[in-house]
PDB file of C-alpha atoms in Angstrom:
ATOM      1  CA  UNK C  28      20.746 -62.694 -66.048  1.00 73.00           C
ATOM      2  CA  UNK C  29      20.626 -59.049 -64.874  1.00 72.00           C
ATOM      3  CA  UNK C  30      22.466 -56.536 -67.038  1.00 76.00           C
ATOM      4  CA  UNK C  31      24.180 -54.820 -64.077  1.00 73.00           C
ATOM      5  CA  UNK C  32      26.793 -56.350 -61.802  1.00 73.00           C
ATOM      6  CA  UNK C  33      25.736 -57.192 -58.280  1.00 73.00           C
ATOM      7  CA  UNK C  34      26.861 -54.482 -55.879  1.00 74.00           C
ATOM      8  CA  UNK C  35      28.582 -56.190 -52.983  1.00 80.00           C
ATOM      9  CA  UNK C  36      29.583 -52.970 -51.209  1.00 86.00           C
ATOM     10  CA  UNK C  37      27.799 -51.110 -48.438  1.00 92.00           C
ATOM     11  CA  UNK C  38      26.739 -47.449 -48.385  1.00 94.00           C
ATOM     12  CA  UNK C  39      27.771 -45.107 -45.578  1.00 95.00           C
ATOM     13  CA  UNK C  40      27.358 -41.353 -45.011  1.00 95.00           C
ATOM     14  CA  UNK C  41      30.213 -40.048 -42.837  1.00 96.00           C
ATOM     15  CA  UNK C  42      30.849 -36.367 -42.145  1.00 96.00           C
ATOM     16  CA  UNK C  43      34.050 -34.773 -43.435  1.00 96.00           C
ATOM     17  CA  UNK C  44      36.142 -33.536 -40.501  1.00 96.00           C
ATOM     18  CA  UNK C  45      38.083 -30.282 -40.403  1.00 94.00           C
ATOM     19  CA  UNK C  46      41.256 -32.124 -41.478  1.00 94.00           C
ATOM     20  CA  UNK C  47      39.428 -33.107 -44.701  1.00 95.00           C
ATOM     21  CA  UNK C  48      39.169 -36.774 -43.689  1.00 97.00           C
ATOM     22  CA  UNK C  49      36.297 -39.148 -43.152  1.00 97.00           C
ATOM     23  CA  UNK C  50      36.282 -41.997 -40.643  1.00 97.00           C
ATOM     24  CA  UNK C  51      35.161 -45.394 -41.929  1.00 96.00           C
ATOM     25  CA  UNK C  52      35.492 -48.512 -39.785  1.00 93.00           C
ATOM     26  CA  UNK C  53      38.060 -46.772 -37.542  1.00 94.00           C
ATOM     27  CA  UNK C  54      40.239 -45.830 -40.516  1.00 97.00           C
ATOM     28  CA  UNK C  55      40.728 -42.389 -42.060  1.00 97.00           C
ATOM     29  CA  UNK C  56      40.496 -41.354 -45.714  1.00 97.00           C
ATOM     30  CA  UNK C  57      40.961 -37.924 -47.285  1.00 97.00           C
ATOM     31  CA  UNK C  58      38.366 -36.205 -49.463  1.00 97.00           C
ATOM     32  CA  UNK C  59      38.570 -32.890 -51.375  1.00 96.00           C
ATOM     33  CA  UNK C  60      38.767 -29.995 -48.924  1.00 94.00           C
ATOM     34  CA  UNK C  61      35.673 -28.274 -50.310  1.00 94.00           C
ATOM     35  CA  UNK C  62      33.537 -30.946 -48.588  1.00 96.00           C
ATOM     36  CA  UNK C  63      34.749 -30.077 -45.066  1.00 95.00           C
ATOM     37  CA  UNK C  64      31.802 -30.052 -42.666  1.00 95.00           C
ATOM     38  CA  UNK C  65      29.404 -31.880 -45.007  1.00 95.00           C
ATOM     39  CA  UNK C  66      28.183 -35.449 -45.282  1.00 95.00           C
ATOM     40  CA  UNK C  67      29.329 -37.535 -48.235  1.00 96.00           C
ATOM     41  CA  UNK C  68      28.156 -40.866 -49.570  1.00 95.00           C
ATOM     42  CA  UNK C  69      30.709 -43.658 -49.351  1.00 96.00           C
ATOM     43  CA  UNK C  70      30.704 -47.035 -51.066  1.00 94.00           C
ATOM     44  CA  UNK C  71      32.820 -49.447 -49.000  1.00 95.00           C
ATOM     45  CA  UNK C  72      33.909 -52.563 -50.868  1.00 92.00           C
ATOM     46  CA  UNK C  73      36.211 -55.449 -50.076  1.00 89.00           C
ATOM     47  CA  UNK C  74      39.347 -53.838 -51.537  1.00 93.00           C
ATOM     48  CA  UNK C  75      38.510 -50.189 -52.115  1.00 95.00           C
ATOM     49  CA  UNK C  76      36.502 -47.210 -50.950  1.00 96.00           C
ATOM     50  CA  UNK C  77      34.715 -44.712 -53.198  1.00 96.00           C
ATOM     51  CA  UNK C  78      33.486 -41.274 -52.143  1.00 97.00           C
ATOM     52  CA  UNK C  79      30.608 -39.701 -54.087  1.00 95.00           C
ATOM     53  CA  UNK C  80      29.252 -36.210 -54.588  1.00 93.00           C
ATOM     54  CA  UNK C  81      25.832 -37.085 -55.955  1.00 89.00           C
ATOM     55  CA  UNK C  82      26.605 -39.590 -58.717  1.00 89.00           C
ATOM     56  CA  UNK C  83      30.156 -38.341 -59.283  1.00 93.00           C
ATOM     57  CA  UNK C  84      33.138 -40.138 -57.753  1.00 95.00           C
ATOM     58  CA  UNK C  85      35.331 -37.526 -56.038  1.00 95.00           C
ATOM     59  CA  UNK C  86      37.806 -39.823 -54.264  1.00 96.00           C
ATOM     60  CA  UNK C  87      39.014 -43.411 -54.513  1.00 96.00           C
ATOM     61  CA  UNK C  88      41.145 -45.155 -51.917  1.00 97.00           C
ATOM     62  CA  UNK C  89      42.436 -48.658 -51.294  1.00 96.00           C
ATOM     63  CA  UNK C  90      40.588 -50.078 -48.322  1.00 95.00           C
ATOM     64  CA  UNK C  91      42.625 -49.960 -45.131  1.00 95.00           C
ATOM     65  CA  UNK C  92      42.628 -53.019 -42.895  1.00 91.00           C
ATOM     66  CA  UNK C  93      44.430 -51.743 -39.784  1.00 94.00           C
ATOM     67  CA  UNK C  94      42.575 -49.552 -37.331  1.00 94.00           C
ATOM     68  CA  UNK C  95      43.582 -45.911 -36.932  1.00 95.00           C
ATOM     69  CA  UNK C  96      45.624 -45.853 -40.137  1.00 96.00           C
ATOM     70  CA  UNK C  97      45.014 -43.237 -42.805  1.00 95.00           C
ATOM     71  CA  UNK C  98      45.332 -42.731 -46.563  1.00 96.00           C
ATOM     72  CA  UNK C  99      45.681 -39.177 -47.884  1.00 96.00           C
ATOM     73  CA  UNK C 100      45.712 -37.886 -51.457  1.00 96.00           C
ATOM     74  CA  UNK C 101      47.754 -34.717 -51.961  1.00 96.00           C
ATOM     75  CA  UNK C 102      45.355 -33.303 -54.555  1.00 96.00           C
ATOM     76  CA  UNK C 103      42.595 -33.106 -51.930  1.00 96.00           C
ATOM     77  CA  UNK C 104      44.520 -30.459 -49.949  1.00 96.00           C
ATOM     78  CA  UNK C 105      45.888 -28.217 -52.695  1.00 96.00           C
ATOM     79  CA  UNK C 106      43.369 -25.368 -52.277  1.00 94.00           C
ATOM     80  CA  UNK C 107      44.222 -25.104 -48.588  1.00 94.00           C
ATOM     81  CA  UNK C 108      47.970 -25.394 -49.186  1.00 95.00           C
ATOM     82  CA  UNK C 109      47.808 -22.705 -51.874  1.00 94.00           C
ATOM     83  CA  UNK C 110      46.697 -20.275 -49.163  1.00 94.00           C
ATOM     84  CA  UNK C 111      49.019 -21.749 -46.500  1.00 93.00           C
ATOM     85  CA  UNK C 112      52.104 -22.870 -48.472  1.00 94.00           C
ATOM     86  CA  UNK C 113      54.191 -23.056 -45.308  1.00 94.00           C
ATOM     87  CA  UNK C 114      52.304 -26.226 -44.349  1.00 94.00           C
ATOM     88  CA  UNK C 115      53.174 -28.001 -47.599  1.00 96.00           C
ATOM     89  CA  UNK C 116      56.600 -29.390 -46.667  1.00 94.00           C
ATOM     90  CA  UNK C 117      55.310 -31.132 -43.529  1.00 94.00           C
ATOM     91  CA  UNK C 118      52.005 -32.372 -44.949  1.00 94.00           C
ATOM     92  CA  UNK C 119      51.320 -36.075 -44.443  1.00 93.00           C
ATOM     93  CA  UNK C 120      49.715 -36.146 -47.895  1.00 95.00           C
ATOM     94  CA  UNK C 121      53.042 -35.057 -49.422  1.00 96.00           C
ATOM     95  CA  UNK C 122      54.904 -37.829 -47.609  1.00 95.00           C
ATOM     96  CA  UNK C 123      52.379 -40.346 -48.902  1.00 94.00           C
ATOM     97  CA  UNK C 124      52.613 -38.981 -52.459  1.00 95.00           C
ATOM     98  CA  UNK C 125      56.391 -39.403 -52.321  1.00 95.00           C
ATOM     99  CA  UNK C 126      56.089 -42.963 -51.025  1.00 94.00           C
ATOM    100  CA  UNK C 127      53.579 -43.904 -53.727  1.00 93.00           C
ATOM    101  CA  UNK C 128      55.586 -42.291 -56.543  1.00 92.00           C
ATOM    102  CA  UNK C 129      53.095 -39.555 -57.417  1.00 92.00           C
ATOM    103  CA  UNK C 130      55.490 -36.812 -56.324  1.00 95.00           C
ATOM    104  CA  UNK C 131      58.502 -37.508 -58.535  1.00 94.00           C
ATOM    105  CA  UNK C 132      62.115 -36.372 -58.586  1.00 95.00           C
ATOM    106  CA  UNK C 133      61.135 -33.942 -61.324  1.00 95.00           C
ATOM    107  CA  UNK C 134      58.594 -32.344 -58.978  1.00 96.00           C
ATOM    108  CA  UNK C 135      61.295 -32.130 -56.316  1.00 96.00           C
ATOM    109  CA  UNK C 136      63.712 -30.473 -58.737  1.00 96.00           C
ATOM    110  CA  UNK C 137      61.102 -27.972 -59.921  1.00 96.00           C
ATOM    111  CA  UNK C 138      60.228 -27.138 -56.297  1.00 96.00           C
ATOM    112  CA  UNK C 139      63.893 -26.566 -55.422  1.00 96.00           C
ATOM    113  CA  UNK C 140      64.396 -24.337 -58.471  1.00 96.00           C
ATOM    114  CA  UNK C 141      61.226 -22.342 -57.718  1.00 96.00           C
ATOM    115  CA  UNK C 142      62.257 -21.776 -54.081  1.00 96.00           C
ATOM    116  CA  UNK C 143      65.741 -20.701 -55.163  1.00 95.00           C
ATOM    117  CA  UNK C 144      64.300 -18.167 -57.582  1.00 94.00           C
ATOM    118  CA  UNK C 145      61.258 -16.822 -55.694  1.00 94.00           C
ATOM    119  CA  UNK C 146      61.832 -17.780 -52.062  1.00 94.00           C
ATOM    120  CA  UNK C 147      60.336 -20.588 -50.009  1.00 95.00           C
ATOM    121  CA  UNK C 148      56.757 -19.294 -49.815  1.00 95.00           C
ATOM    122  CA  UNK C 149      56.278 -18.130 -53.398  1.00 95.00           C
ATOM    123  CA  UNK C 150      58.315 -21.018 -54.793  1.00 95.00           C
ATOM    124  CA  UNK C 151      56.060 -23.480 -53.000  1.00 96.00           C
ATOM    125  CA  UNK C 152      52.998 -21.672 -54.357  1.00 96.00           C
ATOM    126  CA  UNK C 153      54.413 -22.092 -57.877  1.00 95.00           C
ATOM    127  CA  UNK C 154      54.769 -25.823 -57.314  1.00 96.00           C
ATOM    128  CA  UNK C 155      51.205 -26.092 -55.969  1.00 96.00           C
ATOM    129  CA  UNK C 156      49.904 -24.291 -59.058  1.00 95.00           C
ATOM    130  CA  UNK C 157      51.697 -26.893 -61.191  1.00 95.00           C
ATOM    131  CA  UNK C 158      50.158 -29.685 -59.106  1.00 96.00           C
ATOM    132  CA  UNK C 159      46.722 -28.165 -59.743  1.00 95.00           C
ATOM    133  CA  UNK C 160      47.408 -28.553 -63.477  1.00 94.00           C
ATOM    134  CA  UNK C 161      47.337 -32.323 -62.948  1.00 93.00           C
ATOM    135  CA  UNK C 162      43.542 -32.055 -62.752  1.00 92.00           C
ATOM    136  CA  UNK C 163      43.395 -30.955 -66.387  1.00 91.00           C
ATOM    137  CA  UNK C 164      46.517 -32.344 -68.042  1.00 92.00           C
ATOM    138  CA  UNK C 165      48.122 -35.824 -68.103  1.00 91.00           C
ATOM    139  CA  UNK C 166      50.854 -36.433 -65.563  1.00 90.00           C
ATOM    140  CA  UNK C 167      53.414 -37.604 -68.140  1.00 92.00           C
ATOM    141  CA  UNK C 168      52.975 -34.446 -70.207  1.00 93.00           C
ATOM    142  CA  UNK C 169      53.448 -32.268 -67.131  1.00 93.00           C
ATOM    143  CA  UNK C 170      56.592 -34.106 -66.065  1.00 94.00           C
ATOM    144  CA  UNK C 171      57.984 -33.637 -69.584  1.00 93.00           C
ATOM    145  CA  UNK C 172      57.110 -29.936 -69.526  1.00 94.00           C
ATOM    146  CA  UNK C 173      58.749 -29.438 -66.121  1.00 95.00           C
ATOM    147  CA  UNK C 174      61.921 -31.050 -67.445  1.00 94.00           C
ATOM    148  CA  UNK C 175      61.858 -28.633 -70.379  1.00 93.00           C
ATOM    149  CA  UNK C 176      61.381 -25.623 -68.112  1.00 94.00           C
ATOM    150  CA  UNK C 177      64.188 -26.734 -65.809  1.00 94.00           C
ATOM    151  CA  UNK C 178      66.480 -27.201 -68.775  1.00 94.00           C
ATOM    152  CA  UNK C 179      65.965 -23.606 -69.918  1.00 92.00           C
ATOM    153  CA  UNK C 180      66.055 -22.194 -66.378  1.00 92.00           C
ATOM    154  CA  UNK C 181      62.395 -21.170 -66.054  1.00 92.00           C
ATOM    155  CA  UNK C 182      59.869 -21.902 -63.292  1.00 92.00           C
ATOM    156  CA  UNK C 183      56.883 -20.204 -64.919  1.00 92.00           C
ATOM    157  CA  UNK C 184      53.677 -22.156 -64.295  1.00 92.00           C
ATOM    158  CA  UNK C 185      52.163 -20.687 -67.466  1.00 92.00           C
ATOM    159  CA  UNK C 186      55.089 -22.043 -69.463  1.00 93.00           C
ATOM    160  CA  UNK C 187      54.670 -25.464 -67.805  1.00 94.00           C
ATOM    161  CA  UNK C 188      51.057 -25.547 -69.016  1.00 93.00           C
ATOM    162  CA  UNK C 189      52.034 -24.497 -72.545  1.00 92.00           C
ATOM    163  CA  UNK C 190      54.834 -27.044 -72.807  1.00 92.00           C
ATOM    164  CA  UNK C 191      52.560 -29.785 -71.443  1.00 92.00           C
ATOM    165  CA  UNK C 192      49.990 -29.111 -74.170  1.00 92.00           C
ATOM    166  CA  UNK C 193      52.762 -29.061 -76.734  1.00 89.00           C
ATOM    167  CA  UNK C 194      53.948 -32.457 -75.487  1.00 87.00           C
ATOM    168  CA  UNK C 195      50.376 -33.786 -75.766  1.00 87.00           C
ATOM    169  CA  UNK C 196      50.072 -32.581 -79.360  1.00 82.00           C
ATOM    170  CA  UNK C 197      53.567 -33.716 -80.369  1.00 74.00           C
ATOM    171  CA  UNK C 198      54.420 -30.292 -81.790  1.00 54.00           C
ATOM    172  CA  UNK C 199      57.739 -30.133 -83.621  1.00 41.00           C
ATOM    173  CA  UNK C 200      60.218 -27.330 -83.144  1.00 40.00           C
ATOM    174  CA  UNK C 201      59.669 -26.347 -86.791  1.00 39.00           C
ATOM    175  CA  UNK C 202      56.049 -25.488 -85.950  1.00 42.00           C
ATOM    176  CA  UNK C 203      56.884 -23.494 -82.813  1.00 39.00           C
ATOM    177  CA  UNK C 204      57.990 -19.969 -82.074  1.00 43.00           C
ATOM    178  CA  UNK C 205      61.071 -19.012 -80.067  1.00 44.00           C
ATOM    179  CA  UNK C 206      60.290 -16.468 -77.347  1.00 40.00           C
ATOM    180  CA  UNK C 207      62.814 -14.846 -75.003  1.00 36.00           C
ATOM    181  CA  UNK C 208      62.484 -15.871 -71.363  1.00 45.00           C
ATOM    182  CA  UNK C 209      60.818 -12.929 -69.560  1.00 44.00           C
ATOM    183  CA  UNK C 210      60.463 -14.389 -66.056  1.00 48.00           C
ATOM    184  CA  UNK C 211      60.898 -11.739 -63.386  1.00 46.00           C
ATOM    185  CA  UNK C 212      62.839 -12.031 -60.205  1.00 46.00           C
ATOM    186  CA  UNK C 213      61.010 -11.334 -56.894  1.00 45.00           C
ATOM    187  CA  UNK C 214      60.546  -7.599 -56.489  1.00 47.00           C
ATOM    188  CA  UNK C 215      59.813  -6.982 -60.161  1.00 47.00           C
ATOM    189  CA  UNK C 216      63.384  -6.763 -61.538  1.00 47.00           C
ATOM    190  CA  UNK C 217      64.284  -8.636 -64.679  1.00 47.00           C
ATOM    191  CA  UNK C 218      66.578 -11.663 -64.321  1.00 48.00           C
ATOM    192  CA  UNK C 219      70.128 -11.605 -65.637  1.00 50.00           C
ATOM    193  CA  UNK C 220      70.500 -12.523 -69.282  1.00 46.00           C
ATOM    194  CA  UNK C 221      71.024 -16.278 -69.399  1.00 46.00           C
ATOM    195  CA  UNK C 222      70.757 -16.554 -73.150  1.00 45.00           C
ATOM    196  CA  UNK C 223      67.869 -18.973 -72.729  1.00 45.00           C
ATOM    197  CA  UNK C 224      64.949 -19.187 -75.095  1.00 47.00           C
ATOM    198  CA  UNK C 225      61.547 -20.746 -74.654  1.00 48.00           C
ATOM    199  CA  UNK C 226      59.785 -22.833 -77.242  1.00 45.00           C
ATOM    200  CA  UNK C 227      56.023 -22.303 -77.154  1.00 45.00           C
ATOM    201  CA  UNK C 228      53.071 -23.096 -79.376  1.00 42.00           C
ATOM    202  CA  UNK C 229      51.658 -20.701 -81.909  1.00 40.00           C
ATOM    203  CA  UNK C 230      48.535 -18.909 -80.781  1.00 40.00           C
ATOM    204  CA  UNK C 231      46.503 -20.620 -83.489  1.00 39.00           C
ATOM    205  CA  UNK C 232      47.443 -24.024 -82.076  1.00 45.00           C
ATOM    206  CA  UNK C 233      46.840 -23.125 -78.444  1.00 47.00           C
ATOM    207  CA  UNK C 234      43.660 -21.099 -77.830  1.00 49.00           C
ATOM    208  CA  UNK C 235      43.708 -19.319 -74.488  1.00 52.00           C
ATOM    209  CA  UNK C 236      41.967 -21.001 -71.582  1.00 52.00           C
ATOM    210  CA  UNK C 237      38.960 -19.212 -70.098  1.00 52.00           C
ATOM    211  CA  UNK C 238      39.897 -17.434 -66.854  1.00 54.00           C
ATOM    212  CA  UNK C 239      39.069 -19.479 -63.780  1.00 51.00           C
ATOM    213  CA  UNK C 240      38.531 -17.771 -60.460  1.00 55.00           C
ATOM    214  CA  UNK C 241      40.199 -19.261 -57.406  1.00 53.00           C
ATOM    215  CA  UNK C 242      37.804 -20.943 -54.966  1.00 54.00           C
ATOM    216  CA  UNK C 243      36.517 -19.013 -51.977  1.00 58.00           C
ATOM    217  CA  UNK C 244      39.058 -19.784 -49.252  1.00 55.00           C
ATOM    218  CA  UNK C 245      37.265 -18.003 -46.376  1.00 59.00           C
ATOM    219  CA  UNK C 246      35.688 -21.300 -45.322  1.00 55.00           C
ATOM    220  CA  UNK C 247      39.086 -22.955 -44.942  1.00 51.00           C
ATOM    221  CA  UNK C 248      40.581 -19.950 -43.155  1.00 57.00           C
ATOM    222  CA  UNK C 249      37.818 -20.076 -40.556  1.00 56.00           C
ATOM    223  CA  UNK C 250      38.307 -23.800 -40.061  1.00 49.00           C
ATOM    224  CA  UNK C 251      42.091 -23.741 -39.941  1.00 50.00           C
ATOM    225  CA  UNK C 252      42.571 -20.550 -37.918  1.00 55.00           C
ATOM    226  CA  UNK C 253      40.276 -20.748 -34.885  1.00 53.00           C
ATOM    227  CA  UNK C 254      42.908 -19.150 -32.665  1.00 48.00           C
ATOM    228  CA  UNK C 255      43.205 -16.107 -34.920  1.00 49.00           C
ATOM    229  CA  UNK C 256      39.444 -15.735 -34.881  1.00 51.00           C
ATOM    230  CA  UNK C 257      39.306 -15.826 -31.066  1.00 54.00           C
ATOM    231  CA  UNK C 258      42.114 -13.277 -30.818  1.00 53.00           C
ATOM    232  CA  UNK C 259      40.209 -10.972 -33.161  1.00 54.00           C
ATOM    233  CA  UNK C 260      37.072 -11.246 -31.042  1.00 57.00           C
ATOM    234  CA  UNK C 261      39.081 -10.559 -27.859  1.00 53.00           C
ATOM    235  CA  UNK C 262      40.606  -7.408 -29.351  1.00 53.00           C
ATOM    236  CA  UNK C 263      37.154  -6.181 -30.378  1.00 53.00           C
ATOM    237  CA  UNK C 264      35.904  -6.787 -26.821  1.00 54.00           C
ATOM    238  CA  UNK C 265      38.747  -4.755 -25.322  1.00 54.00           C
ATOM    239  CA  UNK C 266      38.101  -1.964 -27.818  1.00 52.00           C
ATOM    240  CA  UNK C 267      34.450  -1.824 -26.744  1.00 49.00           C
TER     241      UNK C 267
END
């Protein structure tokens, strides 16, 4: 008998549209936004659909059976939403994440607290930065860390990451340091003294992460703002 399982799926190579979706058998599936405008390899099976970048799986979806329906994954749009946070609240991917349970009540509470403290735009950006942490840290640890931050009145994304790692390692309070909450209010002023303290890991237990540059967003701006581009060209023409 052969060592490998028989592959009963079919291979397709659709092009990723500007809305970061591919069309397969008259149904729509999201892929990471960085693949907009490129062809991707798809393995279509009886119950699921896999999207590949080379040999790496970059998206997995349940197979849709009704024409013109779609399945979006919120993580695929985060880079775009980080630049355009105003589109986050009305995103279809957010509605789907809520329906499927990926966007929990804890996420909702953290989002509300962040908007109250920093305003709608910056508060939404804070939430998106936390959602990006899901790519590196387990979801349960992040939910636990958000609960901790909400309890002490902080919406710092750095603190969420620290507390999530602490939850993963099972660090006891006896092995942690107490640091005063130094979050700043919008505009650079210090917040009123709430008497809250933050429990964080010792530096020896939590080596700093290497700095990671944000992805180049010019590609998405060109794709998502065609009207702005045309207006710019029109103004240049009048100036000439």
